[in-house]
């Protein structure tokens, strides 16, 4: 759900967000602590995706019309413009 909300916000900026199944799986795995519920998933999404994405928007690595793919490389989340 968090990634869908982020994708909708990027659509307002004329950008597209794609998140691979591997990325979603890694975020979920790193967020799994049943006693804390969904809060950890939101925190991981912010730390692993939203913050790096915001940095790329601010330094204009990403601009309107771009598509960003969230994927996994070497067991880490990476953002790539495609």
Short mmCIF file of N, CA and C in Angstrom, two decimals:
data_model
loop_
_atom_site.label_atom_id
_atom_site.label_comp_id
_atom_site.label_asym_id
_atom_site.label_seq_id
_atom_site.Cartn_x
_atom_site.Cartn_y
_atom_site.Cartn_z
N UNK A 1 0.82 -1.19 0.00
CA UNK A 1 0.00 0.00 0.00
C UNK A 1 0.87 1.27 0.00
N UNK A 2 1.92 1.25 0.79
CA UNK A 2 2.81 2.41 0.88
C UNK A 2 3.45 2.71 -0.48
N UNK A 3 3.86 1.67 -1.19
CA UNK A 3 4.47 1.87 -2.51
C UNK A 3 3.44 2.39 -3.50
N UNK A 4 2.19 1.95 -3.38
CA UNK A 4 1.13 2.46 -4.26
C UNK A 4 0.91 3.95 -4.02
N UNK A 5 0.93 4.35 -2.77
CA UNK A 5 0.76 5.77 -2.44
C UNK A 5 1.91 6.59 -3.01
N UNK A 6 3.11 6.07 -2.90
CA UNK A 6 4.27 6.77 -3.45
C UNK A 6 4.16 6.86 -4.97
N UNK A 7 3.73 5.78 -5.62
CA UNK A 7 3.56 5.79 -7.07
C UNK A 7 2.53 6.83 -7.49
N UNK A 8 1.45 6.97 -6.73
CA UNK A 8 0.43 7.97 -7.04
C UNK A 8 0.99 9.39 -6.89
N UNK A 9 1.79 9.61 -5.86
CA UNK A 9 2.40 10.94 -5.68
C UNK A 9 3.34 11.27 -6.82
N UNK A 10 4.08 10.27 -7.29
CA UNK A 10 4.99 10.51 -8.41
C UNK A 10 4.23 10.75 -9.71
N UNK A 11 3.08 10.10 -9.88
CA UNK A 11 2.27 10.34 -11.07
C UNK A 11 1.87 11.81 -11.17
N UNK A 12 1.65 12.45 -10.03
CA UNK A 12 1.31 13.87 -10.03
C UNK A 12 2.47 14.70 -10.57
N UNK A 13 3.68 14.17 -10.46
CA UNK A 13 4.87 14.84 -10.99
C UNK A 13 5.24 14.31 -12.37
N UNK A 14 4.31 13.56 -12.99
CA UNK A 14 4.50 13.00 -14.33
C UNK A 14 5.64 11.98 -14.35
N UNK A 15 5.77 11.21 -13.26
CA UNK A 15 6.79 10.18 -13.16
C UNK A 15 6.11 8.85 -12.87
N UNK A 16 6.82 7.77 -13.20
CA UNK A 16 6.29 6.43 -12.98
C UNK A 16 7.22 5.67 -12.04
N UNK A 17 6.63 4.94 -11.11
CA UNK A 17 7.40 4.11 -10.18
C UNK A 17 7.05 2.66 -10.43
N UNK A 18 8.06 1.84 -10.61
CA UNK A 18 7.88 0.40 -10.74
C UNK A 18 8.68 -0.27 -9.63
N UNK A 19 8.05 -1.21 -8.98
CA UNK A 19 8.71 -1.92 -7.88
C UNK A 19 8.71 -3.41 -8.18
N UNK A 20 9.88 -4.00 -8.25
CA UNK A 20 9.97 -5.42 -8.57
C UNK A 20 9.47 -6.26 -7.40
N UNK A 21 9.09 -7.48 -7.73
CA UNK A 21 8.65 -8.42 -6.69
C UNK A 21 9.79 -8.68 -5.70
N UNK A 22 11.01 -8.74 -6.20
CA UNK A 22 12.16 -8.97 -5.33
C UNK A 22 12.33 -7.82 -4.33
N UNK A 23 12.10 -6.59 -4.78
CA UNK A 23 12.22 -5.44 -3.89
C UNK A 23 11.13 -5.47 -2.82
N UNK A 24 9.91 -5.76 -3.24
CA UNK A 24 8.81 -5.84 -2.26
C UNK A 24 9.09 -6.94 -1.24
N UNK A 25 9.61 -8.05 -1.72
CA UNK A 25 9.92 -9.18 -0.83
C UNK A 25 11.01 -8.81 0.17
N UNK A 26 12.06 -8.13 -0.30
CA UNK A 26 13.15 -7.73 0.59
C UNK A 26 12.68 -6.72 1.64
N UNK A 27 11.89 -5.74 1.22
CA UNK A 27 11.36 -4.76 2.17
C UNK A 27 10.50 -5.47 3.22
N UNK A 28 9.65 -6.39 2.79
CA UNK A 28 8.81 -7.13 3.72
C UNK A 28 9.65 -7.97 4.68
N UNK A 29 10.67 -8.62 4.16
CA UNK A 29 11.52 -9.46 5.00
C UNK A 29 12.27 -8.64 6.04
N UNK A 30 12.76 -7.47 5.66
CA UNK A 30 13.49 -6.61 6.59
C UNK A 30 12.56 -5.93 7.59
N UNK A 31 11.27 -5.95 7.31
CA UNK A 31 10.30 -5.26 8.15
C UNK A 31 9.54 -6.20 9.08
N UNK A 32 9.80 -7.49 9.00
CA UNK A 32 8.98 -8.44 9.72
C UNK A 32 9.30 -8.50 11.20
N UNK A 33 8.41 -7.94 11.99
CA UNK A 33 8.43 -8.07 13.44
C UNK A 33 6.96 -8.01 13.86
N UNK A 34 6.35 -9.15 14.09
CA UNK A 34 4.91 -9.18 14.34
C UNK A 34 4.44 -8.29 15.48
N UNK A 35 5.28 -8.10 16.47
CA UNK A 35 4.87 -7.28 17.62
C UNK A 35 4.73 -5.80 17.28
N UNK A 36 5.33 -5.36 16.17
CA UNK A 36 5.27 -3.94 15.82
C UNK A 36 4.30 -3.65 14.68
N UNK A 37 3.78 -4.65 14.04
CA UNK A 37 2.78 -4.44 12.99
C UNK A 37 3.33 -3.76 11.75
N UNK A 38 2.47 -3.00 11.08
CA UNK A 38 2.80 -2.41 9.77
C UNK A 38 3.72 -1.19 9.87
N UNK A 39 3.94 -0.67 11.05
CA UNK A 39 4.79 0.52 11.18
C UNK A 39 6.18 0.31 10.60
N UNK A 40 6.73 -0.87 10.82
CA UNK A 40 8.08 -1.14 10.30
C UNK A 40 8.12 -1.14 8.79
N UNK A 41 7.08 -1.64 8.15
CA UNK A 41 7.05 -1.63 6.69
C UNK A 41 7.08 -0.19 6.19
N UNK A 42 6.29 0.67 6.81
CA UNK A 42 6.29 2.08 6.40
C UNK A 42 7.65 2.72 6.63
N UNK A 43 8.28 2.40 7.75
CA UNK A 43 9.61 2.95 8.04
C UNK A 43 10.64 2.46 7.03
N UNK A 44 10.59 1.18 6.69
CA UNK A 44 11.54 0.63 5.72
C UNK A 44 11.32 1.23 4.34
N UNK A 45 10.07 1.40 3.95
CA UNK A 45 9.77 2.04 2.65
C UNK A 45 10.33 3.45 2.62
N UNK A 46 10.16 4.17 3.72
CA UNK A 46 10.69 5.53 3.78
C UNK A 46 12.21 5.52 3.69
N UNK A 47 12.85 4.68 4.48
CA UNK A 47 14.32 4.66 4.54
C UNK A 47 14.95 4.14 3.25
N UNK A 48 14.37 3.07 2.70
CA UNK A 48 14.99 2.41 1.55
C UNK A 48 14.58 2.97 0.20
N UNK A 49 13.38 3.59 0.12
CA UNK A 49 12.88 4.05 -1.17
C UNK A 49 12.62 5.55 -1.19
N UNK A 50 11.77 6.03 -0.28
CA UNK A 50 11.37 7.44 -0.34
C UNK A 50 12.53 8.41 -0.14
N UNK A 51 13.38 8.16 0.83
CA UNK A 51 14.49 9.09 1.09
C UNK A 51 15.49 9.14 -0.07
N UNK A 52 15.95 7.99 -0.59
CA UNK A 52 16.83 8.06 -1.76
C UNK A 52 16.15 8.69 -2.97
N UNK A 53 14.86 8.41 -3.14
CA UNK A 53 14.11 8.99 -4.24
C UNK A 53 14.03 10.51 -4.10
N UNK A 54 13.79 10.98 -2.90
CA UNK A 54 13.74 12.43 -2.65
C UNK A 54 15.09 13.07 -2.97
N UNK A 55 16.17 12.41 -2.59
CA UNK A 55 17.51 12.93 -2.90
C UNK A 55 17.70 13.06 -4.42
N UNK A 56 17.26 12.06 -5.16
CA UNK A 56 17.41 12.10 -6.62
C UNK A 56 16.53 13.18 -7.24
N UNK A 57 15.37 13.42 -6.65
CA UNK A 57 14.51 14.49 -7.15
C UNK A 57 15.14 15.86 -6.88
N UNK A 58 15.70 16.02 -5.70
CA UNK A 58 16.31 17.30 -5.34
C UNK A 58 17.55 17.62 -6.18
N UNK A 59 18.35 16.61 -6.48
CA UNK A 59 19.54 16.88 -7.30
C UNK A 59 19.26 16.75 -8.80
N UNK A 60 17.97 16.60 -9.12
CA UNK A 60 17.49 16.56 -10.50
C UNK A 60 18.04 15.39 -11.32
N UNK A 61 18.41 14.32 -10.63
CA UNK A 61 18.74 13.09 -11.33
C UNK A 61 17.48 12.53 -11.97
N UNK A 62 16.35 12.75 -11.29
CA UNK A 62 15.04 12.34 -11.80
C UNK A 62 14.21 13.57 -12.10
N UNK A 63 13.55 13.55 -13.25
CA UNK A 63 12.72 14.69 -13.65
C UNK A 63 11.40 14.16 -14.23
N UNK A 64 10.47 15.08 -14.49
CA UNK A 64 9.18 14.71 -15.06
C UNK A 64 9.38 13.87 -16.31
N UNK A 65 8.58 12.83 -16.44
CA UNK A 65 8.66 11.94 -17.59
C UNK A 65 9.50 10.70 -17.33
N UNK A 66 10.27 10.70 -16.24
CA UNK A 66 11.13 9.55 -15.94
C UNK A 66 10.34 8.40 -15.33
N UNK A 67 10.88 7.20 -15.51
CA UNK A 67 10.37 6.00 -14.84
C UNK A 67 11.47 5.51 -13.92
N UNK A 68 11.10 5.24 -12.68
CA UNK A 68 12.05 4.76 -11.67
C UNK A 68 11.70 3.32 -11.33
N UNK A 69 12.70 2.47 -11.36
CA UNK A 69 12.50 1.07 -11.01
C UNK A 69 13.19 0.79 -9.68
N UNK A 70 12.43 0.22 -8.75
CA UNK A 70 12.96 -0.20 -7.45
C UNK A 70 13.26 -1.68 -7.58
N UNK A 71 14.52 -2.03 -7.35
CA UNK A 71 14.93 -3.42 -7.55
C UNK A 71 15.92 -3.81 -6.47
N UNK A 72 16.44 -5.02 -6.57
CA UNK A 72 17.41 -5.53 -5.61
C UNK A 72 18.69 -5.89 -6.34
N UNK A 73 19.81 -5.41 -5.81
CA UNK A 73 21.13 -5.80 -6.30
C UNK A 73 22.01 -6.07 -5.09
N UNK A 74 22.65 -7.20 -5.08
CA UNK A 74 23.53 -7.59 -3.96
C UNK A 74 22.81 -7.48 -2.62
N UNK A 75 21.55 -7.93 -2.60
CA UNK A 75 20.72 -7.96 -1.40
C UNK A 75 20.43 -6.57 -0.83
N UNK A 76 20.47 -5.55 -1.69
CA UNK A 76 20.15 -4.17 -1.28
C UNK A 76 19.17 -3.56 -2.27
N UNK A 77 18.34 -2.66 -1.77
CA UNK A 77 17.39 -1.95 -2.62
C UNK A 77 18.15 -0.90 -3.43
N UNK A 78 17.88 -0.87 -4.72
CA UNK A 78 18.47 0.15 -5.59
C UNK A 78 17.36 0.81 -6.41
N UNK A 79 17.55 2.09 -6.69
CA UNK A 79 16.64 2.85 -7.55
C UNK A 79 17.38 3.16 -8.84
N UNK A 80 16.72 2.84 -9.96
CA UNK A 80 17.34 3.13 -11.25
C UNK A 80 16.34 3.80 -12.17
N UNK A 81 16.83 4.78 -12.88
CA UNK A 81 16.01 5.42 -13.89
C UNK A 81 16.05 4.56 -15.14
N UNK A 82 14.86 4.25 -15.68
CA UNK A 82 14.83 3.42 -16.89
C UNK A 82 14.11 4.16 -18.00
#
